[in-house]
CSV table of C-alpha atoms and ligand atoms in Angstrom, one decimal:
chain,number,residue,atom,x,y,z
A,56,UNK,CA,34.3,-29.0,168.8
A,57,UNK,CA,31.2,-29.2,166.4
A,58,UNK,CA,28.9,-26.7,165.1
A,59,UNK,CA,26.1,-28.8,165.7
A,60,UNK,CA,26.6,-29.1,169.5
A,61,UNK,CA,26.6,-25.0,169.3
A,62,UNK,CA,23.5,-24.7,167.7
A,63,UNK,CA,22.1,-27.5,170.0
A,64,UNK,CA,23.3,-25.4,173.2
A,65,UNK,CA,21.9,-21.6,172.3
A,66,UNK,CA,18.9,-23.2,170.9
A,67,UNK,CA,18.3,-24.5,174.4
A,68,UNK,CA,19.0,-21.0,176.0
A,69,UNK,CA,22.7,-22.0,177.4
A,70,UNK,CA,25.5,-19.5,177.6
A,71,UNK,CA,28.1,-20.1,174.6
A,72,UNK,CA,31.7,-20.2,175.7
A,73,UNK,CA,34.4,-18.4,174.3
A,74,UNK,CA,36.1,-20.9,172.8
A,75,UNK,CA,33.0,-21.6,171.5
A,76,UNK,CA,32.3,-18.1,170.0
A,77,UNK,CA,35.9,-17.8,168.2
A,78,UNK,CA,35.2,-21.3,166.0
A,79,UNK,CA,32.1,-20.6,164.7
A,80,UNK,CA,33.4,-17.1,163.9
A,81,UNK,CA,36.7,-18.1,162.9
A,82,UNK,CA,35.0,-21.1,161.2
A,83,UNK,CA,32.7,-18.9,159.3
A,84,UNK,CA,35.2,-16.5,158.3
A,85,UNK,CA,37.8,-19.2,156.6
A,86,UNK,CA,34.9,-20.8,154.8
A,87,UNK,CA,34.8,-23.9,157.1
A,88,UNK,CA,31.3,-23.8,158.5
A,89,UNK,CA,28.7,-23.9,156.0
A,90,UNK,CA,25.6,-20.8,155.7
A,91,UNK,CA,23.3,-23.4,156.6
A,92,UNK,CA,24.7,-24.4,160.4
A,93,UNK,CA,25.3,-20.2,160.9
A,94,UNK,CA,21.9,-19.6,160.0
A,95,UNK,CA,20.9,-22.1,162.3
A,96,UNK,CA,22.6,-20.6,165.0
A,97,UNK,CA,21.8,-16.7,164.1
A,98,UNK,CA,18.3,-17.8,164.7
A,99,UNK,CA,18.9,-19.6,167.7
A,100,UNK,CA,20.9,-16.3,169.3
A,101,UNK,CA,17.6,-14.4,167.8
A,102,UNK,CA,15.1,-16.4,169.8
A,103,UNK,CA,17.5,-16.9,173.2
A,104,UNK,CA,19.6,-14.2,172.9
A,105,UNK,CA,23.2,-13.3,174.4
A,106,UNK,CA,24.4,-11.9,177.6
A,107,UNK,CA,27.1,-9.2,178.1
A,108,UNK,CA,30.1,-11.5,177.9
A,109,UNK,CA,29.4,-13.2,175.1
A,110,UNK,CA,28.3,-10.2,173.3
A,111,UNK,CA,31.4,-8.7,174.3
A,112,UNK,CA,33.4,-12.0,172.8
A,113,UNK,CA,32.0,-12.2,169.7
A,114,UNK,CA,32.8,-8.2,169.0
A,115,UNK,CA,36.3,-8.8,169.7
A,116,UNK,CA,36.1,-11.9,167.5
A,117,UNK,CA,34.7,-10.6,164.5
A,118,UNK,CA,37.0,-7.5,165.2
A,119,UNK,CA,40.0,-9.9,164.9
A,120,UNK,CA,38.7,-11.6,162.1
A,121,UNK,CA,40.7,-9.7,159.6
A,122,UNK,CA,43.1,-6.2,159.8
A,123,UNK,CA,43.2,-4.4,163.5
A,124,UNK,CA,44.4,-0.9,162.7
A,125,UNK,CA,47.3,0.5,164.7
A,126,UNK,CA,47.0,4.1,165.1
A,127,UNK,CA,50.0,4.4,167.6
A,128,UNK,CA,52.1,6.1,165.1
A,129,UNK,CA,49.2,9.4,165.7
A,130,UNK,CA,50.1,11.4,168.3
A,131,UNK,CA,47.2,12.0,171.2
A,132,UNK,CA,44.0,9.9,171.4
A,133,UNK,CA,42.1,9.4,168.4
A,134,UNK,CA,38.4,9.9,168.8
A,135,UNK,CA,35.4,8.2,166.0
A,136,UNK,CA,32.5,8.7,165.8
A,137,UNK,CA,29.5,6.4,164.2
A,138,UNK,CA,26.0,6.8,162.9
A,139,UNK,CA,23.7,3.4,163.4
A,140,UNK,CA,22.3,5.6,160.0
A,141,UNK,CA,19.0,7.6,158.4
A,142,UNK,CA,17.7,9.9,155.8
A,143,UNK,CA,20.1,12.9,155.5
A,144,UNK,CA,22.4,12.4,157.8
A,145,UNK,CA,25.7,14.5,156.8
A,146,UNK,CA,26.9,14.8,160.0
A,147,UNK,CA,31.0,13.5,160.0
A,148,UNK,CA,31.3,16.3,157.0
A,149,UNK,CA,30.4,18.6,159.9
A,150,UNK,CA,32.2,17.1,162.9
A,151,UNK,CA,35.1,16.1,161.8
A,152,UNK,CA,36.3,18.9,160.5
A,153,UNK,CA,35.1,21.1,163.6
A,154,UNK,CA,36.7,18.7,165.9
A,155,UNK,CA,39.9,18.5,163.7
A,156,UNK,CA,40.0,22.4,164.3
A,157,UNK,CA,40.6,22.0,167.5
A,158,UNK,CA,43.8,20.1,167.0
A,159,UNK,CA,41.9,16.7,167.9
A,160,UNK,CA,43.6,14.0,165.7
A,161,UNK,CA,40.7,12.7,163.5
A,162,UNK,CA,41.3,9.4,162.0
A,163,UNK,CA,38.1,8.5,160.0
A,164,UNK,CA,37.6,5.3,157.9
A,165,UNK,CA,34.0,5.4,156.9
A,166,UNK,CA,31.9,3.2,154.8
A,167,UNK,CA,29.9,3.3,151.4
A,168,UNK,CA,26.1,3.2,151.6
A,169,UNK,CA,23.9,0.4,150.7
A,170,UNK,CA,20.3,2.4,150.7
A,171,UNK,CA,18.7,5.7,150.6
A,172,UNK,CA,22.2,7.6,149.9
A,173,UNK,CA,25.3,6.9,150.1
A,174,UNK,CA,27.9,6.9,153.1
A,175,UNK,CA,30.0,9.7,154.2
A,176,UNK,CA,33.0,7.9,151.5
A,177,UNK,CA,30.5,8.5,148.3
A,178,UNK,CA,29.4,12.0,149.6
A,179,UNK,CA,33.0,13.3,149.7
A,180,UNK,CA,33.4,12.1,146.1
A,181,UNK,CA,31.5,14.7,144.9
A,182,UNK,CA,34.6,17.3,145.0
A,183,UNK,CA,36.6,17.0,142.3
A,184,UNK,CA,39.0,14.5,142.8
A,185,UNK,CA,38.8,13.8,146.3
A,186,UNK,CA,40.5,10.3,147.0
A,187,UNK,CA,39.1,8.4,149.7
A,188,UNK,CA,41.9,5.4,149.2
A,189,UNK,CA,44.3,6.6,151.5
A,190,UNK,CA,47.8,4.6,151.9
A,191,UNK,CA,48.3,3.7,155.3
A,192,UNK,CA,51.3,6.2,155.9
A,193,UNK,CA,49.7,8.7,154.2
A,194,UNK,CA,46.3,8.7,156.2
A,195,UNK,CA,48.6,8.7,159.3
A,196,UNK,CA,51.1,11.3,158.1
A,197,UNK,CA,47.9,13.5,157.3
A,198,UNK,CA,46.3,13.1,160.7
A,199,UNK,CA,50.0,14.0,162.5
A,200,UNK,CA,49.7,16.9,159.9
A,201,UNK,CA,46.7,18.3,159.4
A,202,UNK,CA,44.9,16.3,161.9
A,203,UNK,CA,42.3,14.8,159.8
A,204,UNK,CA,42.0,12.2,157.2
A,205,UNK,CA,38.7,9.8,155.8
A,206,UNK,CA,39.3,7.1,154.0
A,207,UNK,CA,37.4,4.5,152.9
A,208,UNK,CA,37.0,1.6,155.3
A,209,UNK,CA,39.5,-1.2,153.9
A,210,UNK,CA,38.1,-4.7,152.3
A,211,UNK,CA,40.0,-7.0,155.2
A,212,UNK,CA,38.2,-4.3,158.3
A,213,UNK,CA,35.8,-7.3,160.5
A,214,UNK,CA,35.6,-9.1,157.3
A,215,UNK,CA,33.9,-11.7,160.0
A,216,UNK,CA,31.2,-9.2,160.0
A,217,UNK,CA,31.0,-8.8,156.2
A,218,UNK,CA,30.4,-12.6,155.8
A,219,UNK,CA,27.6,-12.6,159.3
A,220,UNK,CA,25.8,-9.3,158.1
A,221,UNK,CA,25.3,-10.5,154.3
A,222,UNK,CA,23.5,-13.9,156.1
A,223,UNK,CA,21.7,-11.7,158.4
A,224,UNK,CA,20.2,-9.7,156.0
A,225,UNK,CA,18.6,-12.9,154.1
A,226,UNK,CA,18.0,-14.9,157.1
A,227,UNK,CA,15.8,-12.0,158.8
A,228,UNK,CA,18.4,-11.7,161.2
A,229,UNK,CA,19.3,-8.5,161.2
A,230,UNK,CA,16.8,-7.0,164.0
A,231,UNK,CA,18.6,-8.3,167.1
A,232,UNK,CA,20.4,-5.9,169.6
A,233,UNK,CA,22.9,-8.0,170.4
A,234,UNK,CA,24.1,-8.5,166.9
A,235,UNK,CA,23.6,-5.2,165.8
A,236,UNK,CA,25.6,-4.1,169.0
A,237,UNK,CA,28.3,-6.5,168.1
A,238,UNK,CA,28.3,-5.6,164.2
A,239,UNK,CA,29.0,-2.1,164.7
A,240,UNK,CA,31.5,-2.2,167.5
A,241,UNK,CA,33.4,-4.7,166.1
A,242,UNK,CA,34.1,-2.3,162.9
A,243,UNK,CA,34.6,0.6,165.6
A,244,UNK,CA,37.1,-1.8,167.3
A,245,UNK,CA,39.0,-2.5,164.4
A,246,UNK,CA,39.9,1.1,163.4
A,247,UNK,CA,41.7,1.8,166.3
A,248,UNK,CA,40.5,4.4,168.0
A,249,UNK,CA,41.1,4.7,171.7
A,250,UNK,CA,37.4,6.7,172.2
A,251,UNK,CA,34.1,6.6,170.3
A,252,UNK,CA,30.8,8.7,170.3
A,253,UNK,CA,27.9,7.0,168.9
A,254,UNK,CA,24.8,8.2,167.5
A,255,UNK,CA,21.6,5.5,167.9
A,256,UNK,CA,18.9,7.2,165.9
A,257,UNK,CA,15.2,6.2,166.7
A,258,UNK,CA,12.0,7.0,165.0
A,259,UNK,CA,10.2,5.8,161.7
A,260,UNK,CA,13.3,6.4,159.5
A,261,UNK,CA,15.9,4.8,162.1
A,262,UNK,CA,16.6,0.7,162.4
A,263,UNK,CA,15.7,1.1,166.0
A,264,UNK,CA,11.9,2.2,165.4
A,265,UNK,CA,11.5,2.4,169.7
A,266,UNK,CA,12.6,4.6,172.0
A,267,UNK,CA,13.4,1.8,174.3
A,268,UNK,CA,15.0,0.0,171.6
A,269,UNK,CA,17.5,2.2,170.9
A,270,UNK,CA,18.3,3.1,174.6
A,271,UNK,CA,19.1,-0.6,174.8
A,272,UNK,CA,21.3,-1.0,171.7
A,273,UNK,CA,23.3,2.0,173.2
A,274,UNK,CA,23.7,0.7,176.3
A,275,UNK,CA,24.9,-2.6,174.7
A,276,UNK,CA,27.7,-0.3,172.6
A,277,UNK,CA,28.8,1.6,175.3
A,278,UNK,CA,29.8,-1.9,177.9
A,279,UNK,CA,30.5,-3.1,174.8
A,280,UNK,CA,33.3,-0.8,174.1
A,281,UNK,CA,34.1,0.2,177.7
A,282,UNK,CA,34.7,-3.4,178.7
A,283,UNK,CA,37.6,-3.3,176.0
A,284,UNK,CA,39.0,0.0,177.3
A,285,UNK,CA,37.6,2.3,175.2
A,286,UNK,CA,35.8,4.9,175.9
A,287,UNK,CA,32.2,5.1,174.8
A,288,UNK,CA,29.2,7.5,174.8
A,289,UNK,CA,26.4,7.1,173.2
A,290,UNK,CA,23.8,10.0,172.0
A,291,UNK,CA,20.6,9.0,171.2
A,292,UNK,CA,18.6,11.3,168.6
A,293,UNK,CA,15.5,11.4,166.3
A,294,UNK,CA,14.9,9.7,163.0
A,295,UNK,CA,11.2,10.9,162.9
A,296,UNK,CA,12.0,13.1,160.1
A,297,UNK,CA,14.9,13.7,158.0
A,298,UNK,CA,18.0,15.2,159.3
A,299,UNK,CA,18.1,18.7,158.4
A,300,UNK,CA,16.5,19.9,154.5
A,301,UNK,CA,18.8,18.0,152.0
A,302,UNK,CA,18.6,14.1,151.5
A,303,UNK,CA,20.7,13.0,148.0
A,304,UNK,CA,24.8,13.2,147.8
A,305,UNK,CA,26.0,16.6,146.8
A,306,UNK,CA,23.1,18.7,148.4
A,307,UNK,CA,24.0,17.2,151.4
A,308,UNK,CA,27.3,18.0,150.9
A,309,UNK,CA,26.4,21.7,150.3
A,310,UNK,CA,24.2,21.4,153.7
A,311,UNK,CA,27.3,20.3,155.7
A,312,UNK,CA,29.2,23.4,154.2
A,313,UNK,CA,27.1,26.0,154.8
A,314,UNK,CA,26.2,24.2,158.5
A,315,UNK,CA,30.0,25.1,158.7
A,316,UNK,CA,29.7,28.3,157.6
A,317,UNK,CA,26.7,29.0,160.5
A,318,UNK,CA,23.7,28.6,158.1
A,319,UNK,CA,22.8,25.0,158.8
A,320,UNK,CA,19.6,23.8,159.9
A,321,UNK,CA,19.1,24.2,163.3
A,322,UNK,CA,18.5,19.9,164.2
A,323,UNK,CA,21.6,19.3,162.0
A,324,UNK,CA,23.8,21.7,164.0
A,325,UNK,CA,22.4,20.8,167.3
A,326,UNK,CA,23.0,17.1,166.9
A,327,UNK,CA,26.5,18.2,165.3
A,328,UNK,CA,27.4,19.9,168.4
A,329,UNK,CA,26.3,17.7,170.6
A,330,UNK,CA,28.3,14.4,169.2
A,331,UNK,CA,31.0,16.6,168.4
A,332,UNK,CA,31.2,18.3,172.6
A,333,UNK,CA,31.6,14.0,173.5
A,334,UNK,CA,34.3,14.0,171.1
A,335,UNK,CA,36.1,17.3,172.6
A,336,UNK,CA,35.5,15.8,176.0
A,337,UNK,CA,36.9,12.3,175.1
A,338,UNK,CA,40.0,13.9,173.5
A,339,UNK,CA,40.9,15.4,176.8
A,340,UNK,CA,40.5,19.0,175.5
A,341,UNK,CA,37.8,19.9,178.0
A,342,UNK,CA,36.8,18.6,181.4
A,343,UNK,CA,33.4,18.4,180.4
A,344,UNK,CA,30.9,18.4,177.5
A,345,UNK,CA,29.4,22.2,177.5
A,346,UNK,CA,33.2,23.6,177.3
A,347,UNK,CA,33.5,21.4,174.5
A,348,UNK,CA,30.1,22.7,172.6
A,349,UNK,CA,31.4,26.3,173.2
A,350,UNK,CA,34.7,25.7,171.6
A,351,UNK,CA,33.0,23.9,168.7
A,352,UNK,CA,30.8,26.6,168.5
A,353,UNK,CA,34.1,28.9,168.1
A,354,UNK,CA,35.3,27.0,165.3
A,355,UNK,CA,31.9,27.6,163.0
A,356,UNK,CA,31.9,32.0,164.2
A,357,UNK,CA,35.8,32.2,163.5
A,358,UNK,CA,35.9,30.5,160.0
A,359,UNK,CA,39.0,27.4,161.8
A,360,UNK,CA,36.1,24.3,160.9
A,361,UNK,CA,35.1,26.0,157.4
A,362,UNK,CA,39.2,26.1,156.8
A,363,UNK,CA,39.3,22.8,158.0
A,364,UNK,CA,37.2,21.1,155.5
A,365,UNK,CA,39.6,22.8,152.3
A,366,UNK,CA,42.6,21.5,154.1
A,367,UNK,CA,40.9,18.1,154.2
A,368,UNK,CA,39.6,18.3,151.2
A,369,UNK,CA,43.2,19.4,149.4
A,370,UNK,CA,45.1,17.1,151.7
A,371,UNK,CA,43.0,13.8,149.3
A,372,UNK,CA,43.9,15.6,145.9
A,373,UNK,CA,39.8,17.2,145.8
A,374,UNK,CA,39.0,20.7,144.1
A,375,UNK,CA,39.0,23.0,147.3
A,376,UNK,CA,37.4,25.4,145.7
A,377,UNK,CA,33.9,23.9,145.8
A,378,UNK,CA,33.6,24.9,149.3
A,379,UNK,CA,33.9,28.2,148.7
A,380,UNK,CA,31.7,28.2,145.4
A,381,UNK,CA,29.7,25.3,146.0
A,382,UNK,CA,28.0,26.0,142.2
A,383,UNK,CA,30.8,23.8,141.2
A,384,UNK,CA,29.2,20.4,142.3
A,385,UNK,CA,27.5,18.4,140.0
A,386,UNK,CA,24.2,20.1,139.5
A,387,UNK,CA,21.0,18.0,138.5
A,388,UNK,CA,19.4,19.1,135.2
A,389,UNK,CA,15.6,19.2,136.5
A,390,UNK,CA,14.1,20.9,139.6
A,391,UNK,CA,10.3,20.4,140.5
A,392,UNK,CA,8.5,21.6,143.3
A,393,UNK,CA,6.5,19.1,145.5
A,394,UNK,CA,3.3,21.2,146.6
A,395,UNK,CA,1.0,20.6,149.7
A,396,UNK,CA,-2.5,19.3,148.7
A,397,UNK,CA,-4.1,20.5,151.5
A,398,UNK,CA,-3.8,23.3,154.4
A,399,UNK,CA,-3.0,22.6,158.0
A,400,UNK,CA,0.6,21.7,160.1
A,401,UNK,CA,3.0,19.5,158.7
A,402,UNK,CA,2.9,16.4,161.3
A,403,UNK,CA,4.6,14.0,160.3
A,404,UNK,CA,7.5,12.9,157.1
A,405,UNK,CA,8.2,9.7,157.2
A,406,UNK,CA,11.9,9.4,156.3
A,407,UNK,CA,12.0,6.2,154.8
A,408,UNK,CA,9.5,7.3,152.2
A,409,UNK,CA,11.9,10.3,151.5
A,410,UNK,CA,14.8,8.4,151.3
A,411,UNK,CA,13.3,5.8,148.6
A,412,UNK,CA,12.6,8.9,146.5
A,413,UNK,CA,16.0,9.9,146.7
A,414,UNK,CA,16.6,6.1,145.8
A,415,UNK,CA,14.6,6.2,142.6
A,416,UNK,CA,16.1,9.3,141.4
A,417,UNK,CA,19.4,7.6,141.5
A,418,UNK,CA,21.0,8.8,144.8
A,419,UNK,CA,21.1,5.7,146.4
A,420,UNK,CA,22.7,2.2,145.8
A,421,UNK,CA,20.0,-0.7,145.2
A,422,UNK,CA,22.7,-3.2,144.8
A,423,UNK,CA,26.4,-3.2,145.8
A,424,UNK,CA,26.9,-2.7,142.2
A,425,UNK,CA,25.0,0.0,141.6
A,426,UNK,CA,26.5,3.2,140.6
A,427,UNK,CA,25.2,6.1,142.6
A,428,UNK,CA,23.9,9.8,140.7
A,429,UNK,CA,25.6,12.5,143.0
A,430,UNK,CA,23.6,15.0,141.8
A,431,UNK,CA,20.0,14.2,142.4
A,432,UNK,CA,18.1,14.1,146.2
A,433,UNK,CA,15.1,16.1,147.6
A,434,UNK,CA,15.5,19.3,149.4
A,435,UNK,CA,12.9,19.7,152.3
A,436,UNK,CA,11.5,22.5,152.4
A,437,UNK,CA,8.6,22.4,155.2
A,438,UNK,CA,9.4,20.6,158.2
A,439,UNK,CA,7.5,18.9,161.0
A,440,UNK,CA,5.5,21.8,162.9
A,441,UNK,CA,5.6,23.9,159.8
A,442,UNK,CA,2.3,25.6,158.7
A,443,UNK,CA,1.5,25.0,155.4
A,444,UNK,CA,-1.5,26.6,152.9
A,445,UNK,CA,-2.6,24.3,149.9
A,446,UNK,CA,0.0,24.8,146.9
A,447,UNK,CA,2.6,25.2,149.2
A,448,UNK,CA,5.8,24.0,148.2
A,449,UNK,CA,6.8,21.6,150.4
A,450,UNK,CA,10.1,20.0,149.3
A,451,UNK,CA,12.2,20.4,145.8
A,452,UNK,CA,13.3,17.2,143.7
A,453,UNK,CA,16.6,17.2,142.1
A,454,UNK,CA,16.9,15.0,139.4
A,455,UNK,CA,17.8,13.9,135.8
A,456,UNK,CA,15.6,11.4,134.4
A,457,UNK,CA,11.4,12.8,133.9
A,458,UNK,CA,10.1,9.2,135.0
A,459,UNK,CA,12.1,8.4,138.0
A,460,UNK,CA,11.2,12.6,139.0
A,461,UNK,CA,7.6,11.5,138.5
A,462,UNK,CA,7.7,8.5,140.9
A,463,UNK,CA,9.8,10.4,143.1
A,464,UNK,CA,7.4,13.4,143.5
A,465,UNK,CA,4.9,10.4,144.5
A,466,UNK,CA,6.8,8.6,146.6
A,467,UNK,CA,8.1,12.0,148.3
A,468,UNK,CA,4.5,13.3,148.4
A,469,UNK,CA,3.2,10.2,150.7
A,470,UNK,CA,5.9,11.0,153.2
A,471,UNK,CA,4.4,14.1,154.4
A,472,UNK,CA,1.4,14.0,157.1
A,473,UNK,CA,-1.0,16.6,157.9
A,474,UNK,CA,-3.1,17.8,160.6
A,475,UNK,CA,-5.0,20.8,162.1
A,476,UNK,CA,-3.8,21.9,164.8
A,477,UNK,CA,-0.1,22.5,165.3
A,478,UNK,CA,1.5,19.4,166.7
A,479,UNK,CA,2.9,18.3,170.2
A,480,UNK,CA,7.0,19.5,169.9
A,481,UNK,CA,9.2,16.1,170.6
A,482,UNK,CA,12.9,16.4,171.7
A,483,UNK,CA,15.1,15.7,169.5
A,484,UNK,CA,17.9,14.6,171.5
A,485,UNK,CA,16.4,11.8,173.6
A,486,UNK,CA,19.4,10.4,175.6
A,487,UNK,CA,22.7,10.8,176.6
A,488,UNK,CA,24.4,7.0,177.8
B,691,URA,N1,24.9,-1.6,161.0
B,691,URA,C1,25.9,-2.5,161.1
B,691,URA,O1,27.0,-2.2,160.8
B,691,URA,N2,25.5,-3.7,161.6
B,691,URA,C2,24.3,-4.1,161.9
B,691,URA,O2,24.0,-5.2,162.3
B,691,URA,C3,23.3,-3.1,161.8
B,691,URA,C4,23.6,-1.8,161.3
């Protein structure tokens, strides 16, 4: 076989076979096939494209490329969850433990962020302590226990994907559905569980900007996973506007507690519940997904999900007490006010805009080497539909350092978009797949 006559074949719109898939994946991954011929042939599946199959082939590949995790030793089925990602989304620090409070074994390996803020792995860090390299036995030993453990996704999890990704991104690449589809499942595939819920964001702040877009990925994850016996659902949900008030490690953090302790933001619970019902359903607790919502909801009114969290959070060696005193956290030094500059209904923040803020004050990795400031982020204050007078305050920055608060404030200030009258209410669950 030769990676020329590959690239010659889906340049000329032809199905790949599956032989075909697993060398140039296996190729890639072992160092054999050079970037050059890969890049060829990403942009040659960007222009013609992949069909079910060999969307479904390549998944599995990648997925095999390095470690499959074996959760068999857990007992009952093991349901994940994933974000396709935006600007303050906490949401596993909420889920998991409400789900895990239901005795539904949670076996989480999440990732570290490359962006606005860091993944669900960095944001636990901020309690004293907390480990997020699990041993093997240990991460399982903890879900048979306590049913819930998040570790940090190992270095040999799709490590096919790692190598295809890292070209995407610098060979414009990234923005296909196909590959994104695969991407994500593969890693999904990989850690074993036996059912996922996925949340496909859409809006400014989301990778899938259209509606339609995003309805399209999902349906790609879901045959994706169902074809190799899993089972899938897909949520899709808005990225319009951050996710709840806090964007920037820590303050998230303290959102996701007091979410769990019933004073959350009302978008932030509502997708919370909604993932987390899928997960309840998948698990076999309930027959469907409203019974699941009403026992999730039990788990925030009677304190079992708040509880959770501690046992989760003593279980990795971290500081339980910051969830009940959540002073504790790392604290910025310098909080300023971002005021309104004008009167009328807040109709628009563009999340991107806020998460690059929370990026210049230090919350965010630039570079996979970058070290990330837990303490600093931007706490919204004045949502979409919110009336607003001039001087308002309109968000708070958190940081440490007067120059990067000054772009910041900036930055954070262009996010928000005005108009007279009140605006047109969206929903902000678009789609169930
Ligand atoms: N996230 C991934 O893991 N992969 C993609 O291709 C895009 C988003």
């Amino acid at each position: 076989m030769r990676m020329y006559d590959i690239i010659e074949k889906k340049k000329l719109g032809m199905v790949l076979s599956e032989d075909e898939i697993k060398y140039f994946v296996n190729g890639y991954t072992e160092g054999k096939i050079p970037d050059y011929q890969v890049s060829a042939l990403l942009m040659a599946i960007y222009f013609k494209g992949m069909n079910e199959k060999e969307t479904s082939v390549l998944t599995l590949a990648m997925a095999k490329s390095g470690e499959m995790l074996d959760l068999s030793d857990i007992d009952g089925i093991k349901v994940d969850k994933h974000s396709t990602g935006g600007v303050g989304d906490k949401t596993t620090l909420v889920i998991a433990p409400m789900v895990a409070a239901l005795g539904i074994p949670v076996a989480k390996m999440s990732g570290r962020g490359l962006g606005h803020t860091g993944g669900t792995i960095d944001k636990l860090e901020a309690f004293d302590g907390f480990s997020t390299k699990v041993e093997k036995d240990t991460f399982v030993n903890n879900v048979n226990k306590i049913k819930i453990a998040i570790a940090g996704q190992t270095a040999n999890l799709a490590p096919a994907d790692k190598k295809l990704y890292a070209l995407r991104d610098v060979t414009a690449t990234v923005d296909n559905i196909s590959l994104i589809a695969s991407s994500i499942m593969s890693k999904k595939i990989a850690s074993g569980a036996n059912a996922i819920v996925l949340d496909v964001k859409t809006g400014s702040g989301a990778f899938m900007k259209k509606e339609e877009d995003a309805f399209e990925l999902a349906k790609e994850m879901v045959n994706i996973g169902t074809g190799l016996d899993r089972d899938v659902a897909a949520i899709i949900s808005d990225m319009d506007q951050p996710l709840g008030r806090a964007v920037g490690n820590s303050l998230e953090v303290i959102e996701a507690i007091e979410t769990l302790r019933g004073n959350g933001p009302k978008d932030l619970l509502e997708l919370c519940l909604t993932l987390g019902s899928f997960m309840v359903k998948a698990a076999g607790k309930t027959k469907t997904a409203e019974e699941g919502r009403k026992l999730l909801e039990q788990t925030i009114s009677s304190g079992t999900a708040i509880e959770k969290l501690k046992e989760l959070v003593r279980a990795q060696g971290g500081n339980e007490e910051f969830v009940d005193n959540t002073d504790l956290f790392k604290k910025a030094s310098i909080t300023e006010p971002i005021k309104a500059d004008r009167s009328g209904y807040v109709s628009h923040i563009e999340a991107n805009e806020i998460g690059v803020a929370s990026m210049i004050l230090g919350g965010g990795r630039e570079t996979k080497e970058s070290i990330i400031d837990l303490s600093v982020g931007i706490v919204i204050e004045k949502k979409v539909g919110d009336k607003v007078s001039e001087g308002d305050i309109l968000a708070y920055i958190h940081g440490n350092d007067q120059q990067k608060i000054k772009l910041a404030k900036e930055k954070a200030l262009t996010a928000y978009e005005f108009s007279d009258g009140k605006p047109k209410e969206t929903k902000f669950i678009k789609g169930i797949i």
